[in-house]
Coordinates of N, CA and C in Angstrom, one line a residue:
X1 N 6.1 -105.5 -120.5 CA 5.5 -105.0 -119.2 C 6.3 -105.3 -117.9
X2 N 6.6 -106.6 -117.9 CA 7.4 -107.0 -116.8 C 8.7 -106.3 -116.6
X3 N 9.3 -106.1 -117.8 CA 10.6 -105.3 -117.9 C 10.5 -104.0 -117.3
X4 N 9.5 -103.3 -117.8 CA 9.3 -101.8 -117.3 C 9.0 -101.8 -115.8
X5 N 8.2 -102.7 -115.3 CA 7.9 -102.7 -113.9 C 9.2 -103.0 -113.0
X6 N 10.0 -103.9 -113.5 CA 11.3 -104.2 -112.9 C 12.2 -103.1 -112.9
X7 N 12.3 -102.3 -114.0 CA 13.1 -101.1 -114.3 C 12.6 -100.0 -113.3
X8 N 11.3 -99.9 -113.2 CA 10.8 -98.8 -112.4 C 11.1 -99.1 -110.9
X9 N 10.9 -100.4 -110.4 CA 11.3 -100.7 -109.1 C 12.8 -100.5 -108.8
X10 N 13.6 -100.9 -109.7 CA 15.0 -100.6 -109.6 C 15.3 -99.2 -109.3
X11 N 14.7 -98.3 -110.2 CA 15.0 -96.8 -110.2 C 14.4 -96.3 -108.8
X12 N 13.3 -96.8 -108.4 CA 12.7 -96.3 -107.2 C 13.7 -96.5 -106.0
X13 N 14.3 -97.7 -106.0 CA 15.2 -98.0 -104.9 C 16.6 -97.6 -105.0
X14 N 17.0 -97.5 -106.3 CA 18.4 -97.2 -106.5 C 18.7 -95.7 -106.6
X15 N 17.8 -94.8 -107.0 CA 18.1 -93.4 -107.2 C 18.4 -92.8 -105.8
X16 N 17.8 -93.1 -104.7 CA 18.2 -92.5 -103.5 C 19.7 -92.7 -103.1
X17 N 20.2 -93.9 -103.5 CA 21.6 -94.3 -103.2 C 22.6 -93.4 -104.0
X18 N 22.1 -93.0 -105.2 CA 23.0 -92.1 -106.0 C 23.0 -90.6 -105.5
X19 N 21.9 -90.3 -104.7 CA 21.8 -88.9 -104.3 C 22.4 -88.7 -102.9
X20 N 23.4 -89.4 -102.6 CA 24.1 -89.2 -101.3 C 24.8 -87.9 -101.2
X21 N 24.7 -87.3 -99.9 CA 25.3 -86.0 -99.7 C 26.9 -86.1 -99.9
X22 N 27.4 -84.9 -100.1 CA 28.9 -84.8 -100.2 C 29.5 -85.1 -98.9
X23 N 30.7 -85.7 -98.8 CA 31.3 -86.1 -97.6 C 32.5 -85.1 -97.3
X24 N 32.8 -84.9 -96.0 CA 34.1 -84.1 -95.8 C 35.2 -84.6 -96.5
X25 N 36.0 -83.7 -97.1 CA 37.2 -84.1 -98.0 C 36.9 -84.1 -99.4
X26 N 35.5 -84.0 -99.8 CA 35.1 -84.0 -101.2 C 35.6 -82.7 -101.7
X27 N 35.9 -82.8 -103.1 CA 36.3 -81.5 -103.8 C 35.0 -80.7 -104.0
X28 N 35.1 -79.4 -104.2 CA 34.1 -78.5 -104.4 C 33.6 -78.8 -105.9
X29 N 32.3 -79.1 -106.0 CA 31.8 -79.4 -107.4 C 32.0 -78.2 -108.4
X30 N 32.1 -78.5 -109.6 CA 32.3 -77.4 -110.7 C 30.9 -77.1 -111.2
X31 N 30.5 -75.9 -111.0 CA 29.2 -75.5 -111.6 C 29.2 -74.0 -111.9
X32 N 28.2 -73.6 -112.7 CA 28.0 -72.2 -113.1 C 26.7 -71.7 -112.5
X33 N 26.8 -70.5 -112.0 CA 25.6 -69.8 -111.4 C 25.7 -68.4 -112.0
X34 N 24.8 -67.5 -111.6 CA 24.7 -66.2 -112.2 C 24.5 -65.1 -111.1
X35 N 25.4 -64.1 -111.2 CA 25.2 -63.0 -110.3 C 23.9 -62.2 -110.5
X36 N 23.6 -61.4 -109.6 CA 22.4 -60.6 -109.8 C 22.4 -59.7 -111.0
X37 N 23.4 -59.4 -111.6 CA 23.5 -58.7 -112.9 C 23.6 -59.6 -114.1
X38 N 23.3 -60.9 -113.9 CA 23.3 -62.0 -114.8 C 24.6 -62.3 -115.5
X39 N 25.8 -62.1 -114.8 CA 27.0 -62.5 -115.3 C 27.3 -63.9 -114.8
X40 N 27.8 -64.8 -115.6 CA 28.1 -66.1 -115.3 C 29.2 -66.2 -114.2
X41 N 29.1 -67.0 -113.2 CA 30.0 -67.2 -112.1 C 30.2 -68.6 -111.9
X42 N 31.5 -69.1 -112.0 CA 31.8 -70.5 -111.9 C 32.4 -70.8 -110.6
X43 N 32.2 -71.9 -110.1 CA 32.9 -72.3 -108.7 C 34.4 -72.3 -108.9
X44 N 34.8 -72.4 -110.2 CA 36.3 -72.4 -110.5 C 36.9 -70.9 -110.1
X45 N 36.0 -69.9 -110.1 CA 36.4 -68.6 -109.8 C 36.5 -68.3 -108.3
X46 N 36.1 -69.2 -107.5 CA 36.3 -69.1 -106.0 C 37.7 -69.3 -105.7
X47 N 38.3 -68.1 -105.1 CA 39.7 -68.2 -104.8 C 40.1 -69.2 -103.6
X48 N 41.3 -69.6 -103.7 CA 41.8 -70.5 -102.6 C 42.5 -69.7 -101.6
X49 N 42.4 -68.5 -101.5 CA 43.1 -67.6 -100.5 C 42.4 -67.6 -99.1
X50 N 41.0 -68.1 -99.1 CA 40.2 -68.0 -97.9 C 39.3 -69.3 -97.8
X51 N 38.8 -69.6 -96.7 CA 37.8 -70.6 -96.6 C 36.5 -70.0 -97.3
X52 N 35.6 -70.9 -97.7 CA 34.4 -70.4 -98.4 C 33.2 -71.2 -97.8
X53 N 32.2 -70.4 -97.5 CA 30.9 -70.8 -97.1 C 29.8 -70.6 -98.2
X54 N 29.4 -71.9 -98.6 CA 28.3 -71.8 -99.6 C 27.0 -72.1 -98.9
X55 N 25.9 -71.3 -99.2 CA 24.7 -71.6 -98.6 C 23.6 -71.6 -99.7
X56 N 22.9 -72.7 -99.7 CA 21.7 -72.8 -100.6 C 20.5 -72.4 -99.8
X57 N 19.8 -71.4 -100.3 CA 18.7 -70.9 -99.5 C 17.4 -70.6 -100.4
X58 N 16.3 -70.6 -99.7 CA 15.1 -70.2 -100.4 C 14.5 -69.1 -99.5
X59 N 14.1 -68.0 -100.2 CA 13.6 -66.7 -99.5 C 12.5 -67.0 -98.5
X60 N 11.6 -68.0 -98.9 CA 10.4 -68.2 -98.2 C 10.6 -69.3 -97.1
X61 N 11.7 -69.9 -97.1 CA 12.1 -71.0 -96.1 C 12.3 -70.4 -94.7
X62 N 11.5 -70.8 -93.7 CA 11.7 -70.2 -92.4 C 13.1 -70.6 -91.8
X63 N 13.6 -71.8 -92.0 CA 14.9 -72.1 -91.5 C 16.0 -71.4 -92.2
X64 N 15.8 -71.1 -93.5 CA 16.7 -70.3 -94.2 C 16.7 -68.8 -93.6
X65 N 15.6 -68.3 -93.4 CA 15.5 -67.0 -92.8 C 16.3 -67.0 -91.4
X66 N 16.1 -67.9 -90.6 CA 16.7 -68.0 -89.3 C 18.2 -68.0 -89.5
X67 N 18.7 -68.8 -90.4 CA 20.2 -68.8 -90.6 C 20.7 -67.5 -91.2
X68 N 20.0 -66.9 -92.1 CA 20.3 -65.6 -92.6 C 20.5 -64.6 -91.5
X69 N 19.5 -64.6 -90.6 CA 19.5 -63.7 -89.4 C 20.7 -64.1 -88.5
X70 N 20.9 -65.3 -88.2 CA 21.9 -65.7 -87.3 C 23.4 -65.3 -87.9
X71 N 23.5 -65.5 -89.2 CA 24.8 -65.1 -89.9 C 25.0 -63.6 -89.8
X72 N 23.8 -62.9 -90.0 CA 23.9 -61.5 -90.0 C 24.4 -60.9 -88.6
X73 N 23.8 -61.5 -87.6 CA 24.1 -61.0 -86.3 C 25.6 -61.1 -85.9
X74 N 26.3 -62.0 -86.5 CA 27.7 -62.3 -86.3 C 28.5 -62.0 -87.5
X75 N 28.1 -61.1 -88.3 CA 28.7 -60.8 -89.6 C 30.1 -60.3 -89.5
X76 N 30.5 -59.7 -88.4 CA 31.9 -59.3 -88.3 C 32.8 -60.5 -88.1
X77 N 32.4 -61.6 -87.7 CA 33.2 -62.8 -87.5 C 33.4 -63.5 -89.0
X78 N 32.6 -63.1 -89.9 CA 32.7 -63.6 -91.3 C 33.5 -62.9 -92.3
X79 N 34.3 -61.9 -91.9 CA 35.0 -61.0 -92.7 C 36.2 -61.8 -93.4
X80 N 36.7 -62.8 -92.8 CA 37.8 -63.5 -93.4 C 37.5 -64.7 -94.2
X81 N 36.3 -64.9 -94.6 CA 35.9 -66.0 -95.5 C 35.1 -65.4 -96.6
X82 N 35.0 -66.3 -97.8 CA 34.2 -66.0 -98.9 C 32.9 -66.5 -98.6
X83 N 31.8 -65.8 -98.9 CA 30.4 -66.4 -98.7 C 29.7 -66.3 -100.0
X84 N 29.1 -67.4 -100.4 CA 28.2 -67.4 -101.6 C 26.9 -68.0 -101.2
X85 N 25.9 -67.1 -101.4 CA 24.6 -67.4 -101.2 C 23.9 -67.7 -102.5
X86 N 23.4 -69.0 -102.6 CA 22.9 -69.6 -103.9 C 21.4 -69.8 -103.7
X87 N 20.6 -69.3 -104.6 CA 19.2 -69.6 -104.6 C 18.6 -69.8 -106.0
X88 N 17.4 -70.4 -106.1 CA 16.7 -70.5 -107.3 C 15.7 -69.4 -107.5
X89 N 15.6 -68.5 -106.4 CA 14.6 -67.6 -106.4 C 14.9 -66.5 -107.4
X90 N 13.8 -65.7 -107.8 CA 13.8 -64.5 -108.5 C 14.3 -63.3 -107.8
X91 N 14.9 -62.3 -108.5 CA 15.4 -61.1 -107.9 C 14.5 -60.4 -106.7
X92 N 13.2 -60.4 -107.1 CA 12.3 -59.8 -106.0 C 12.3 -60.5 -104.8
X93 N 12.3 -61.9 -104.8 CA 12.4 -62.7 -103.5 C 13.7 -62.6 -102.9
X94 N 14.7 -62.5 -103.6 CA 16.1 -62.3 -103.0 C 16.1 -61.0 -102.3
X95 N 15.7 -59.9 -103.0 CA 15.6 -58.6 -102.2 C 14.8 -58.7 -101.0
X96 N 13.6 -59.4 -101.0 CA 12.9 -59.5 -99.7 C 13.7 -60.2 -98.6
X97 N 14.3 -61.4 -99.0 CA 15.2 -62.1 -98.1 C 16.2 -61.3 -97.4
X98 N 17.0 -60.6 -98.2 CA 18.1 -59.9 -97.7 C 17.6 -58.5 -97.0
X99 N 16.6 -58.0 -97.5 CA 16.0 -56.7 -96.8 C 15.4 -57.1 -95.4
X100 N 14.8 -58.2 -95.3 CA 14.1 -58.5 -94.1 C 14.9 -59.4 -93.1
X101 N 15.7 -60.2 -93.6 CA 16.5 -61.3 -92.7 C 18.0 -61.2 -92.7
X102 N 18.6 -60.7 -93.7 CA 20.1 -60.8 -93.8 C 20.7 -59.5 -94.4
X103 N 20.1 -58.3 -94.0 CA 20.6 -57.0 -94.5 C 22.1 -56.8 -94.3
X104 N 22.6 -57.1 -93.2 CA 24.1 -57.0 -93.0 C 24.9 -57.8 -94.0
X105 N 24.5 -59.0 -94.4 CA 25.2 -59.8 -95.3 C 25.3 -59.2 -96.6
X106 N 24.2 -58.6 -97.0 CA 24.2 -58.0 -98.4 C 25.2 -56.9 -98.5
X107 N 25.5 -56.3 -97.5 CA 26.4 -55.1 -97.5 C 27.8 -55.5 -97.5
X108 N 28.1 -56.8 -97.2 CA 29.5 -57.2 -97.1 C 30.1 -57.5 -98.4
X109 N 31.3 -57.1 -98.6 CA 32.1 -57.1 -99.9 C 32.4 -58.6 -100.2
X110 N 32.5 -59.5 -99.2 CA 32.9 -60.8 -99.3 C 31.7 -61.8 -99.5
X111 N 30.5 -61.2 -99.6 CA 29.3 -62.0 -99.9 C 28.9 -61.8 -101.3
X112 N 28.7 -62.9 -102.0 CA 28.3 -63.0 -103.4 C 26.9 -63.7 -103.4
X113 N 25.9 -63.1 -104.0 CA 24.6 -63.7 -104.1 C 24.6 -64.2 -105.6
X114 N 24.2 -65.5 -105.6 CA 24.2 -66.2 -106.9 C 22.8 -66.8 -107.3
X115 N 22.3 -66.7 -108.4 CA 21.1 -67.4 -108.8 C 21.5 -68.7 -109.6
X116 N 20.7 -69.7 -109.3 CA 20.9 -71.0 -109.9 C 19.8 -71.1 -111.0
X117 N 20.0 -70.4 -112.1 CA 19.0 -70.3 -113.1 C 18.9 -71.6 -113.9
X118 N 20.1 -72.3 -114.0 CA 20.1 -73.6 -114.7 C 19.8 -74.8 -113.9
X119 N 19.5 -74.5 -112.6 CA 19.1 -75.7 -111.7 C 20.2 -76.8 -111.6
X120 N 21.4 -76.3 -111.4 CA 22.5 -77.3 -111.3 C 23.1 -77.6 -109.9
X121 N 22.7 -76.7 -108.9 CA 23.2 -76.8 -107.6 C 22.8 -78.2 -107.0
X122 N 21.5 -78.5 -107.0 CA 21.1 -79.7 -106.4 C 21.7 -81.0 -106.8
X123 N 21.8 -81.1 -108.2 CA 22.5 -82.3 -108.6 C 24.0 -82.4 -108.3
X124 N 24.6 -81.2 -108.4 CA 26.1 -81.2 -108.0 C 26.3 -81.3 -106.6
X125 N 25.7 -80.5 -105.7 CA 26.1 -80.5 -104.3 C 25.2 -81.5 -103.5
X126 N 24.1 -82.0 -104.0 CA 23.2 -83.0 -103.4 C 22.8 -82.7 -102.0
X127 N 22.2 -81.5 -101.8 CA 21.7 -81.2 -100.5 C 20.5 -82.1 -100.1
X128 N 20.3 -82.2 -98.8 CA 19.1 -83.1 -98.3 C 17.9 -82.1 -98.3
X129 N 18.1 -80.9 -98.0 CA 17.0 -80.0 -97.8 C 17.5 -78.6 -97.8
X130 N 16.5 -77.6 -97.7 CA 16.8 -76.2 -97.4 C 16.9 -75.9 -95.9
X131 N 17.7 -75.1 -95.5 CA 18.9 -74.5 -96.1 C 20.0 -75.6 -96.1
X132 N 21.1 -75.4 -97.0 CA 22.1 -76.3 -97.0 C 23.4 -75.4 -96.9
X133 N 24.3 -75.8 -95.9 CA 25.5 -74.9 -95.7 C 26.8 -75.9 -95.9
X134 N 27.7 -75.3 -96.7 CA 28.8 -76.1 -97.0 C 30.0 -75.2 -96.7
X135 N 31.0 -75.7 -95.8 CA 32.1 -74.9 -95.5 C 33.3 -75.7 -96.2
X136 N 33.9 -74.9 -97.0 CA 35.2 -75.4 -97.8 C 36.4 -74.8 -97.2
X137 N 37.6 -75.5 -97.1 CA 38.8 -75.0 -96.8 C 39.4 -74.3 -97.9
X138 N 40.6 -73.7 -97.7 CA 41.3 -73.0 -98.7 C 41.6 -74.0 -99.9
X139 N 41.8 -75.3 -99.7 CA 42.0 -76.1 -100.8 C 40.8 -76.6 -101.5
X140 N 39.6 -76.0 -101.2 CA 38.3 -76.2 -101.9 C 37.9 -77.6 -101.6
X141 N 38.2 -78.2 -100.4 CA 37.7 -79.4 -100.0 C 36.6 -79.2 -98.9
X142 N 35.5 -80.0 -99.0 CA 34.5 -79.8 -98.0 C 35.0 -80.1 -96.5
X143 N 34.8 -79.2 -95.7 CA 35.2 -79.3 -94.3 C 34.0 -79.8 -93.4
X144 N 32.8 -79.1 -93.7 CA 31.6 -79.4 -92.9 C 30.4 -79.1 -93.7
X145 N 29.3 -79.9 -93.6 CA 28.1 -79.7 -94.3 C 27.0 -79.9 -93.2
X146 N 26.0 -79.0 -93.4 CA 24.8 -79.2 -92.5 C 23.6 -78.6 -93.1
X147 N 22.4 -79.1 -92.7 CA 21.1 -78.5 -93.1 C 20.3 -78.1 -91.8
X148 N 21.1 -78.1 -90.8 CA 20.4 -77.8 -89.4 C 20.8 -76.4 -88.9
X149 N 19.8 -75.6 -88.7 CA 20.1 -74.2 -88.1 C 20.9 -74.3 -86.8
X150 N 20.7 -75.4 -86.1 CA 21.4 -75.4 -84.8 C 22.9 -75.7 -84.9
X151 N 23.4 -75.9 -86.2 CA 24.8 -76.1 -86.4 C 25.5 -74.9 -86.7
X152 N 24.8 -73.7 -86.8 CA 25.5 -72.4 -87.2 C 26.7 -72.1 -86.2
X153 N 26.5 -72.3 -84.9 CA 27.7 -72.1 -84.0 C 28.9 -73.0 -84.4
X154 N 28.7 -74.2 -84.8 CA 29.8 -75.1 -85.3 C 30.5 -74.5 -86.4
X155 N 29.7 -73.9 -87.3 CA 30.4 -73.2 -88.5 C 31.3 -72.1 -88.0
X156 N 30.8 -71.3 -87.1 CA 31.7 -70.2 -86.5 C 32.9 -70.7 -86.0
X157 N 32.9 -71.8 -85.2 CA 34.0 -72.5 -84.6 C 35.0 -72.9 -85.7
X158 N 34.5 -73.6 -86.7 CA 35.3 -74.1 -87.8 C 35.9 -73.0 -88.7
X159 N 35.2 -71.8 -88.8 CA 35.7 -70.7 -89.6 C 37.0 -70.1 -88.9
X160 N 37.0 -70.1 -87.6 CA 38.0 -69.5 -86.8 C 39.3 -70.4 -86.8
X161 N 39.2 -71.7 -87.0 CA 40.3 -72.6 -87.0 C 41.2 -72.3 -88.2
X162 N 42.5 -72.4 -88.1 CA 43.4 -72.2 -89.2 C 43.3 -73.2 -90.3

């Protein structure tokens, strides 16, 4: 009994330490997600020819909706990067999100919508909350991470840098 109490206390205090967010310079985690037509898509398939923005979103998250709208308003500035929108949502919710908040993004050829059907994003990328934005350089190392919608202008500044 003592042993299980001690183990429980250890896990209670130790697990948050293991769930630390990724730091700038971290390599892009390797994971498999699914396109809307159910084809597997690995982060290994992300090309090194451009910077990449990966966004974890939930269709019903107000902050995610605001970021989707903010990115959509400035979509022409996003033409030179790869964008991967990752969600745990079902197709119906994804359609709602893009139809109402991020319509211009859905039409862009450099935007890929991915479903996290195997629920691997959170343990691999370790976001603190929704939305989570990760900007990776051409070398697939993390340049900037944020969960704050007020940081969107910083992403645009970093995207423009060589």
